[in-house]
CSV table of C-alpha atoms in Angstrom, one decimal:
chain,number,residue,atom,x,y,z
A,1,UNK,CA,14.0,-55.7,27.1
A,2,UNK,CA,15.0,-59.0,25.4
A,3,UNK,CA,11.7,-60.6,27.6
A,4,UNK,CA,9.3,-57.8,25.7
A,5,UNK,CA,11.0,-58.0,22.0
A,6,UNK,CA,10.0,-61.8,22.2
A,7,UNK,CA,6.0,-61.1,23.6
A,8,UNK,CA,6.6,-58.1,20.3
A,9,UNK,CA,7.6,-61.2,18.1
A,10,UNK,CA,5.2,-63.6,19.7
A,11,UNK,CA,2.3,-60.9,18.2
A,12,UNK,CA,3.7,-60.4,14.7
A,13,UNK,CA,0.9,-62.4,13.6
A,14,UNK,CA,-1.7,-61.4,15.3
A,15,UNK,CA,-0.9,-57.8,14.6
A,16,UNK,CA,-0.8,-58.1,11.0
A,17,UNK,CA,-4.3,-60.0,10.9
A,18,UNK,CA,-5.3,-57.4,13.2
A,19,UNK,CA,-4.4,-54.1,10.7
A,20,UNK,CA,-6.0,-55.6,8.6
A,21,UNK,CA,-8.1,-56.1,9.5
A,22,UNK,CA,-9.0,-53.1,9.1
A,23,UNK,CA,-7.9,-51.8,6.7
A,24,UNK,CA,-10.6,-54.2,4.9
A,25,UNK,CA,-12.6,-51.7,7.4
A,26,UNK,CA,-11.3,-48.7,6.8
A,27,UNK,CA,-13.7,-45.8,8.2
A,28,UNK,CA,-14.2,-41.9,7.9
A,29,UNK,CA,-12.8,-39.4,10.9
A,30,UNK,CA,-16.4,-39.7,13.2
A,31,UNK,CA,-18.3,-42.6,11.9
A,32,UNK,CA,-15.3,-45.2,13.1
A,33,UNK,CA,-18.1,-47.6,14.3
A,34,UNK,CA,-17.5,-50.6,13.6
A,35,UNK,CA,-12.9,-50.0,14.2
A,36,UNK,CA,-14.4,-49.1,17.5
A,37,UNK,CA,-16.9,-51.9,18.0
A,38,UNK,CA,-13.3,-54.0,17.1
A,39,UNK,CA,-10.8,-52.2,19.5
A,40,UNK,CA,-13.1,-53.0,22.4
A,41,UNK,CA,-14.5,-56.3,21.4
A,42,UNK,CA,-9.9,-57.0,21.4
A,43,UNK,CA,-9.6,-54.9,24.7
A,44,UNK,CA,-13.1,-57.2,26.5
A,45,UNK,CA,-11.2,-60.3,25.7
A,46,UNK,CA,-7.7,-58.6,27.1
A,47,UNK,CA,-10.0,-58.4,30.0
A,48,UNK,CA,-8.6,-54.5,30.3
A,49,UNK,CA,-11.0,-52.1,30.9
A,50,UNK,CA,-12.4,-48.7,29.3
A,51,UNK,CA,-14.7,-45.5,28.7
A,52,UNK,CA,-15.6,-44.3,25.8
A,53,UNK,CA,-15.0,-41.0,24.6
A,54,UNK,CA,-17.2,-39.2,22.3
A,55,UNK,CA,-18.3,-41.5,19.9
A,56,UNK,CA,-16.0,-43.1,18.3
A,57,UNK,CA,-13.2,-43.0,21.2
A,58,UNK,CA,-11.8,-45.5,23.4
A,59,UNK,CA,-9.2,-45.0,26.7
A,60,UNK,CA,-7.9,-48.4,27.9
A,61,UNK,CA,-6.6,-48.0,31.1
A,62,UNK,CA,-3.7,-50.2,32.8
A,63,UNK,CA,-3.9,-50.0,36.5
A,64,UNK,CA,0.5,-52.0,37.2
A,65,UNK,CA,0.2,-53.9,40.5
A,66,UNK,CA,2.1,-51.6,42.1
A,67,UNK,CA,0.4,-48.9,42.7
A,68,UNK,CA,0.8,-45.8,42.5
A,69,UNK,CA,2.7,-43.6,40.1
A,70,UNK,CA,2.7,-42.0,36.9
A,71,UNK,CA,0.2,-42.1,34.2
A,72,UNK,CA,1.3,-42.4,30.5
A,73,UNK,CA,-1.0,-41.8,27.4
A,74,UNK,CA,-0.1,-43.4,24.7
A,75,UNK,CA,-2.5,-41.8,21.1
A,76,UNK,CA,-3.2,-44.1,18.8
A,77,UNK,CA,-5.0,-43.0,15.6
A,78,UNK,CA,-8.0,-44.8,13.9
A,79,UNK,CA,-9.6,-42.2,11.3
A,80,UNK,CA,-8.9,-43.7,7.6
A,81,UNK,CA,-8.9,-41.2,4.5
A,82,UNK,CA,-11.4,-40.2,1.9
A,83,UNK,CA,-9.5,-42.2,-1.1
A,84,UNK,CA,-9.7,-44.8,-2.8
A,85,UNK,CA,-7.8,-47.9,-2.6
A,86,UNK,CA,-5.3,-48.8,-5.5
A,87,UNK,CA,-2.7,-51.7,-3.8
A,88,UNK,CA,-4.6,-54.5,-5.4
A,89,UNK,CA,-3.4,-56.4,-2.0
A,90,UNK,CA,-6.3,-59.1,-0.6
A,91,UNK,CA,-6.4,-57.2,2.1
A,92,UNK,CA,-7.3,-54.3,0.6
A,93,UNK,CA,-9.9,-51.4,0.7
A,94,UNK,CA,-13.6,-53.3,1.3
A,95,UNK,CA,-15.4,-49.7,2.0
A,96,UNK,CA,-15.7,-47.7,-1.5
A,97,UNK,CA,-14.0,-44.3,-1.9
A,98,UNK,CA,-12.9,-45.1,2.1
A,99,UNK,CA,-9.1,-46.3,3.0
A,100,UNK,CA,-5.6,-46.1,5.5
A,101,UNK,CA,-3.3,-44.8,3.7
A,102,UNK,CA,-2.0,-43.1,6.3
A,103,UNK,CA,-1.2,-45.5,8.6
A,104,UNK,CA,-4.2,-46.0,11.4
A,105,UNK,CA,-4.5,-49.3,11.2
A,106,UNK,CA,-1.3,-49.8,12.1
A,107,UNK,CA,-1.4,-47.6,14.8
A,108,UNK,CA,-4.3,-49.2,16.2
A,109,UNK,CA,-3.1,-52.8,15.7
A,110,UNK,CA,-0.1,-51.9,17.5
A,111,UNK,CA,-2.1,-50.0,20.1
A,112,UNK,CA,-3.7,-53.3,20.9
A,113,UNK,CA,-1.1,-55.1,21.2
A,114,UNK,CA,1.1,-52.9,23.2
A,115,UNK,CA,-1.7,-53.9,26.1
A,116,UNK,CA,-1.9,-57.1,25.4
A,117,UNK,CA,1.8,-57.2,26.5
A,118,UNK,CA,1.6,-54.2,29.3
A,119,UNK,CA,-1.3,-56.1,30.6
A,120,UNK,CA,0.8,-59.1,31.1
A,121,UNK,CA,3.4,-56.9,32.2
A,122,UNK,CA,1.2,-55.6,34.8
A,123,UNK,CA,2.8,-56.8,37.3
A,124,UNK,CA,6.1,-56.0,37.4
A,125,UNK,CA,5.1,-52.2,37.1
A,126,UNK,CA,4.0,-48.7,39.6
A,127,UNK,CA,2.0,-46.5,37.2
A,128,UNK,CA,-1.2,-46.3,35.1
A,129,UNK,CA,-1.0,-46.4,31.0
A,130,UNK,CA,-3.4,-45.0,29.2
A,131,UNK,CA,-4.1,-45.6,25.3
A,132,UNK,CA,-6.3,-43.5,24.1
A,133,UNK,CA,-7.8,-44.9,20.0
A,134,UNK,CA,-8.5,-42.1,18.8
A,135,UNK,CA,-10.6,-41.3,16.1
A,136,UNK,CA,-11.1,-38.1,13.9
A,137,UNK,CA,-7.0,-37.2,13.6
A,138,UNK,CA,-7.5,-36.5,9.5
A,139,UNK,CA,-10.1,-33.1,10.6
A,140,UNK,CA,-8.6,-32.2,14.1
A,141,UNK,CA,-11.2,-33.7,16.1
A,142,UNK,CA,-10.8,-36.5,17.4
A,143,UNK,CA,-7.6,-35.4,20.0
A,144,UNK,CA,-10.3,-32.6,21.8
A,145,UNK,CA,-13.2,-35.3,22.2
A,146,UNK,CA,-11.1,-36.7,24.9
A,147,UNK,CA,-9.6,-33.6,25.9
A,148,UNK,CA,-13.1,-32.0,26.9
A,149,UNK,CA,-14.3,-35.3,28.1
A,150,UNK,CA,-12.1,-34.6,31.5
A,151,UNK,CA,-10.8,-38.1,31.4
A,152,UNK,CA,-6.9,-37.3,30.5
A,153,UNK,CA,-6.9,-34.3,33.0
A,154,UNK,CA,-4.4,-36.3,35.5
A,155,UNK,CA,-1.9,-38.1,32.2
A,156,UNK,CA,2.3,-36.8,33.4
A,157,UNK,CA,3.1,-37.1,29.7
A,158,UNK,CA,1.8,-38.6,26.6
A,159,UNK,CA,3.6,-40.0,23.2
A,160,UNK,CA,2.9,-41.2,19.7
A,161,UNK,CA,4.5,-43.3,16.9
A,162,UNK,CA,3.5,-42.5,13.4
A,163,UNK,CA,4.4,-45.0,10.6
A,164,UNK,CA,6.9,-42.4,8.1
A,165,UNK,CA,6.7,-44.6,4.9
A,166,UNK,CA,10.1,-42.5,3.7
A,167,UNK,CA,12.0,-44.2,6.3
A,168,UNK,CA,12.7,-47.6,6.7
A,169,UNK,CA,12.4,-50.7,8.1
A,170,UNK,CA,14.4,-50.9,10.8
A,171,UNK,CA,15.1,-46.7,12.2
A,172,UNK,CA,12.9,-44.0,14.4
A,173,UNK,CA,13.6,-40.5,14.1
A,174,UNK,CA,13.1,-37.8,17.8
A,175,UNK,CA,14.1,-35.5,18.1
A,176,UNK,CA,13.0,-32.6,20.8
A,177,UNK,CA,11.0,-28.9,19.6
A,178,UNK,CA,8.2,-28.9,16.9
A,179,UNK,CA,8.2,-31.1,14.9
A,180,UNK,CA,5.5,-30.9,12.5
A,181,UNK,CA,2.7,-27.4,11.6
A,182,UNK,CA,-0.4,-26.0,13.2
A,183,UNK,CA,-2.6,-26.0,10.5
A,184,UNK,CA,-6.3,-23.2,11.2
A,185,UNK,CA,-8.6,-23.6,8.0
A,186,UNK,CA,-9.9,-20.1,7.4
A,187,UNK,CA,-13.0,-19.2,5.1
A,188,UNK,CA,-13.6,-15.5,4.0
A,189,UNK,CA,-16.9,-14.3,2.7
A,190,UNK,CA,-17.2,-11.4,0.9
A,191,UNK,CA,-20.0,-9.3,0.1
A,192,UNK,CA,-20.7,-6.9,-2.2
A,193,UNK,CA,-24.2,-5.9,-4.6
A,194,UNK,CA,-24.2,-6.3,-7.7
A,195,UNK,CA,-24.6,-4.4,-10.9
A,196,UNK,CA,-24.2,-4.9,-15.1
A,197,UNK,CA,-20.7,-4.9,-15.9
A,198,UNK,CA,-21.2,-1.9,-18.6
A,199,UNK,CA,-22.2,0.6,-15.7
A,200,UNK,CA,-19.4,-0.9,-12.7
A,201,UNK,CA,-20.0,2.5,-10.2
A,202,UNK,CA,-22.8,0.9,-9.6
A,203,UNK,CA,-22.0,-2.6,-7.8
A,204,UNK,CA,-19.3,-3.4,-4.9
A,205,UNK,CA,-17.5,-5.7,-7.0
A,206,UNK,CA,-17.0,-8.8,-4.0
A,207,UNK,CA,-14.7,-10.9,-7.4
A,208,UNK,CA,-11.9,-7.7,-7.1
A,209,UNK,CA,-12.2,-7.1,-3.5
A,210,UNK,CA,-11.3,-11.1,-2.9
A,211,UNK,CA,-8.7,-11.5,-6.3
A,212,UNK,CA,-6.9,-8.2,-3.8
A,213,UNK,CA,-7.5,-10.2,-0.5
A,214,UNK,CA,-5.8,-13.0,-2.5
A,215,UNK,CA,-2.6,-11.7,-3.0
A,216,UNK,CA,-2.9,-9.4,0.4
A,217,UNK,CA,-2.0,-12.2,2.3
A,218,UNK,CA,0.9,-13.9,0.2
A,219,UNK,CA,2.5,-11.0,2.0
A,220,UNK,CA,1.5,-11.5,5.6
A,221,UNK,CA,5.3,-14.3,5.7
A,222,UNK,CA,7.7,-12.1,3.4
A,223,UNK,CA,6.5,-9.3,5.3
A,224,UNK,CA,4.9,-9.7,9.5
A,225,UNK,CA,7.1,-13.1,9.9
A,226,UNK,CA,10.7,-13.2,10.8
A,227,UNK,CA,13.3,-14.1,8.1
A,228,UNK,CA,14.6,-16.6,10.6
A,229,UNK,CA,10.3,-18.5,11.5
A,230,UNK,CA,9.0,-21.3,9.1
A,231,UNK,CA,5.1,-19.9,8.5
A,232,UNK,CA,2.1,-20.6,5.2
A,233,UNK,CA,-0.3,-19.2,4.4
A,234,UNK,CA,-2.2,-20.6,1.5
A,235,UNK,CA,-5.5,-19.6,-0.4
A,236,UNK,CA,-6.8,-22.9,-2.5
A,237,UNK,CA,-10.1,-22.2,-3.2
A,238,UNK,CA,-11.4,-19.0,-5.1
A,239,UNK,CA,-15.1,-19.1,-6.2
A,240,UNK,CA,-17.2,-15.4,-7.0
A,241,UNK,CA,-19.6,-14.2,-9.1
A,242,UNK,CA,-22.2,-15.9,-11.6
A,243,UNK,CA,-22.0,-13.9,-15.1
A,244,UNK,CA,-19.7,-12.8,-17.5
A,245,UNK,CA,-20.6,-9.8,-17.5
A,246,UNK,CA,-22.6,-9.0,-14.6
A,247,UNK,CA,-20.8,-7.1,-11.1
A,248,UNK,CA,-19.5,-10.4,-8.5
A,249,UNK,CA,-22.3,-10.1,-5.3
A,250,UNK,CA,-20.2,-12.3,-3.1
A,251,UNK,CA,-17.2,-14.1,-3.1
A,252,UNK,CA,-16.6,-17.8,-1.4
A,253,UNK,CA,-12.0,-18.1,-0.5
A,254,UNK,CA,-11.1,-21.1,1.4
A,255,UNK,CA,-7.6,-21.4,2.7
A,256,UNK,CA,-5.0,-22.7,5.2
A,257,UNK,CA,-2.4,-21.0,7.8
A,258,UNK,CA,0.7,-23.2,8.8
A,259,UNK,CA,3.4,-22.3,11.9
A,260,UNK,CA,5.9,-24.1,13.6
A,261,UNK,CA,4.9,-21.6,17.2
A,262,UNK,CA,1.9,-20.9,19.0
A,263,UNK,CA,3.1,-16.5,18.2
A,264,UNK,CA,3.3,-17.0,15.1
A,265,UNK,CA,0.3,-18.7,14.9
A,266,UNK,CA,-2.0,-16.0,16.5
A,267,UNK,CA,-0.6,-13.6,14.8
A,268,UNK,CA,-1.1,-15.5,11.0
A,269,UNK,CA,-4.2,-15.5,12.1
A,270,UNK,CA,-4.5,-12.0,13.3
A,271,UNK,CA,-3.1,-11.0,9.4
A,272,UNK,CA,-4.7,-13.0,7.7
A,273,UNK,CA,-8.7,-11.4,9.5
A,274,UNK,CA,-7.0,-7.5,9.3
A,275,UNK,CA,-5.9,-7.6,6.0
A,276,UNK,CA,-9.2,-9.1,4.2
A,277,UNK,CA,-11.3,-7.2,6.7
A,278,UNK,CA,-8.7,-3.5,5.6
A,279,UNK,CA,-9.5,-5.0,1.5
A,280,UNK,CA,-13.8,-5.2,2.3
A,281,UNK,CA,-13.4,-1.7,3.9
A,282,UNK,CA,-11.4,0.0,0.6
A,283,UNK,CA,-14.3,-1.6,-1.5
A,284,UNK,CA,-17.3,-0.6,0.3
A,285,UNK,CA,-17.9,-4.9,0.5
A,286,UNK,CA,-18.5,-6.3,3.4
A,287,UNK,CA,-16.1,-8.9,5.0
A,288,UNK,CA,-17.0,-12.7,7.6
A,289,UNK,CA,-14.0,-14.6,8.6
A,290,UNK,CA,-14.5,-17.9,10.5
A,291,UNK,CA,-11.9,-20.3,11.1
A,292,UNK,CA,-11.7,-23.6,12.2
A,293,UNK,CA,-8.5,-24.3,14.9
A,294,UNK,CA,-8.3,-28.3,13.0
A,295,UNK,CA,-4.6,-29.1,15.7
A,296,UNK,CA,-1.3,-26.8,17.6
A,297,UNK,CA,1.9,-27.0,16.4
A,298,UNK,CA,3.0,-30.6,17.5
A,299,UNK,CA,5.9,-29.3,19.9
A,300,UNK,CA,8.2,-32.1,21.3
A,301,UNK,CA,9.1,-31.8,25.1
A,302,UNK,CA,13.4,-32.3,24.5
A,303,UNK,CA,13.9,-34.3,27.6
A,304,UNK,CA,11.4,-36.9,26.5
A,305,UNK,CA,12.8,-36.8,22.7
A,306,UNK,CA,16.5,-37.7,24.4
A,307,UNK,CA,14.9,-39.9,26.1
A,308,UNK,CA,12.7,-42.3,23.4
A,309,UNK,CA,15.9,-42.0,21.4
A,310,UNK,CA,18.0,-44.3,24.5
A,311,UNK,CA,14.8,-46.6,24.2
A,312,UNK,CA,14.8,-46.8,21.0
A,313,UNK,CA,18.9,-48.1,20.7
A,314,UNK,CA,17.2,-50.9,23.3
A,315,UNK,CA,15.1,-52.2,20.4
A,316,UNK,CA,17.4,-54.3,18.5
A,317,UNK,CA,15.3,-54.2,15.2
A,318,UNK,CA,15.7,-50.8,15.9
A,319,UNK,CA,19.7,-49.9,13.6
A,320,UNK,CA,19.3,-47.2,12.9
A,321,UNK,CA,18.2,-43.2,14.8
A,322,UNK,CA,17.7,-40.3,13.1
A,323,UNK,CA,17.5,-37.9,15.9
A,324,UNK,CA,17.1,-34.0,13.2
A,325,UNK,CA,15.5,-34.3,10.9
A,326,UNK,CA,12.8,-31.3,8.6
A,327,UNK,CA,10.0,-29.8,10.2
A,328,UNK,CA,6.9,-31.1,8.6
A,329,UNK,CA,4.4,-28.8,7.4
A,330,UNK,CA,2.2,-30.9,7.7
A,331,UNK,CA,-0.4,-31.3,11.0
A,332,UNK,CA,-1.3,-34.0,13.8
A,333,UNK,CA,-4.1,-32.9,16.1
A,334,UNK,CA,-1.8,-35.2,18.5
A,335,UNK,CA,-0.5,-31.3,18.5
A,336,UNK,CA,-4.6,-31.2,21.4
A,337,UNK,CA,-2.3,-33.4,24.2
A,338,UNK,CA,0.6,-31.8,24.7
A,339,UNK,CA,-1.3,-28.0,25.5
A,340,UNK,CA,0.2,-27.7,29.1
A,341,UNK,CA,1.5,-31.5,29.8
A,342,UNK,CA,4.7,-32.7,28.2
A,343,UNK,CA,5.3,-35.3,25.5
A,344,UNK,CA,7.2,-35.9,22.6
A,345,UNK,CA,6.2,-37.9,18.6
A,346,UNK,CA,8.2,-40.2,17.4
A,347,UNK,CA,8.4,-41.7,13.3
A,348,UNK,CA,9.0,-45.1,13.1
A,349,UNK,CA,10.2,-46.2,9.1
A,350,UNK,CA,7.4,-48.5,7.4
A,351,UNK,CA,9.5,-48.9,3.5
A,352,UNK,CA,10.7,-51.8,3.0
A,353,UNK,CA,11.0,-50.8,-1.0
A,354,UNK,CA,8.6,-49.8,-3.8
A,355,UNK,CA,5.1,-50.8,-2.8
A,356,UNK,CA,5.9,-49.4,0.7
A,357,UNK,CA,7.5,-46.0,-0.3
A,358,UNK,CA,4.3,-44.2,-1.8
A,359,UNK,CA,4.1,-41.6,0.3
A,360,UNK,CA,1.2,-40.5,3.0
A,361,UNK,CA,-2.4,-39.8,1.5
A,362,UNK,CA,-2.0,-41.2,-1.8
A,363,UNK,CA,-3.8,-44.1,-3.1
A,364,UNK,CA,-1.7,-47.1,-3.6
A,365,UNK,CA,0.5,-45.9,0.2
A,366,UNK,CA,1.2,-49.5,1.8
A,367,UNK,CA,3.9,-50.6,4.8
A,368,UNK,CA,5.6,-53.2,5.5
A,369,UNK,CA,4.3,-54.6,8.0
A,370,UNK,CA,6.9,-56.0,10.4
A,371,UNK,CA,7.2,-52.0,11.4
A,372,UNK,CA,4.0,-54.0,13.8
A,373,UNK,CA,5.5,-56.2,16.1
A,374,UNK,CA,8.4,-53.7,16.1
A,375,UNK,CA,5.9,-50.5,16.6
A,376,UNK,CA,4.8,-52.5,19.9
A,377,UNK,CA,8.0,-53.2,21.7
A,378,UNK,CA,9.4,-50.2,20.9
A,379,UNK,CA,6.2,-47.9,22.5
A,380,UNK,CA,6.0,-51.0,25.7
A,381,UNK,CA,9.7,-50.2,26.8
A,382,UNK,CA,9.7,-46.8,26.3
A,383,UNK,CA,6.4,-46.5,28.7
A,384,UNK,CA,8.3,-49.1,31.2
A,385,UNK,CA,11.5,-46.5,31.3
A,386,UNK,CA,9.3,-43.8,31.6
A,387,UNK,CA,7.0,-44.9,34.4
A,388,UNK,CA,10.3,-46.4,35.9
A,389,UNK,CA,11.8,-42.9,36.2
C-alpha cells in the first residue's frame, strides 16, 4: 500500500494540472468533445487501450498480467454545468456560462491518475479494470449510453467516488443501502377550451385544472407513501393562459419525483399520472403526461460498502471515515450501473476552508486539490482489493 501512496503522491503536480485544464475548459452534457479528446490523448500517451462510447464517452481498459479474474468498473463523470464561474481563480472557466461546479473535473483527473498507477502495476494483478469516463451525468443520460453500448455487460461490480464540499479533506463517507434518491421529471400538458371569462360556462378551464393538479399532487407523499419512507413530489413550473380575461385554453406544469426505492419510485409515477388524468376528466379537459427517467436511486451493496470502509482505513491521508449519514435527495446516474449488479458510491471530502466550502452547483464551488492524490490512492487500493477477492 505504501507503494501506491508514493505513486499517487508523485502524481500530485500532474493531477493538479489535469484538473485545472478540465476546469478551464468545461463543456456541457453530451457536448464534451474536447474533454473526451484530452482524456483519449492522455490514455494514448500511457498506451492504455480504450473504446469510444457514443459521441463523448471513453472506456479505458486495463488488463492484469496475471490472467483472468474479476472485471471492476470505476465511473468518472466528465460534464460541467450551465453556470458562470465566479471563483476568480487563475484556472477559472474560459467558456462563458459553463463551470465545473460539481467536481467532475476532479473525478476525471483522479480517473486518469488511477489509470496511470494501475497500468504501472498491471503485472501484479489478475482481472480487468474498466474506467468509464462518462458524459452527461448532470442530465442523467451518460450512464445509459455506457449500459446501452453492451461494452460493460460482463462487469462484476462497479464503484464511484464523488468529491464533497461538505466534508473536510481527509474524510470519506460510505454506507450500505440507499444513499441518493431517484430522479424522474414530468411534464403535464392540459388542454381545455378558451372562452371569455364573462362566459366561463362556454369554456373548459385549463388553468383551474392545472392548479388543482398541483395541489392534489401534494397529497401523494402525505397520503399514499408510508410515513417511514422518504419521497418528494415537487412542481417547479406552471404556465397557463394568454390574457387576464380569457379562460385558459392550455396549461403546462413541470415537476419531479424523488424516492429511495424502486417500489416507491414506481408508485409515485403511477400516482402522478392517475391524479392528473382524473382531475382533467373532472374538468372536461384533456391531459398528456410525459416522463423523463433521469436516474434510479443509488443503492449501495452493503458488503461492498463495508469493504470500502476497510480499504479507506489503509489510506494514511484519510483520518475520518463516516459510516452513517443523511440520505441525499440529489440524484446521480451512477445508479444505472447498479441495476442487476453490485456496486458502491462513496463521498470524499474536498473542503479545507471558506473558499472550498461552497455547495455543489454554486458558482463559487471549488476544491482543495490535496484531495486529488488521496482520491487516486483510494481508487487504486479499492480496485486491487476487489480484484484480489
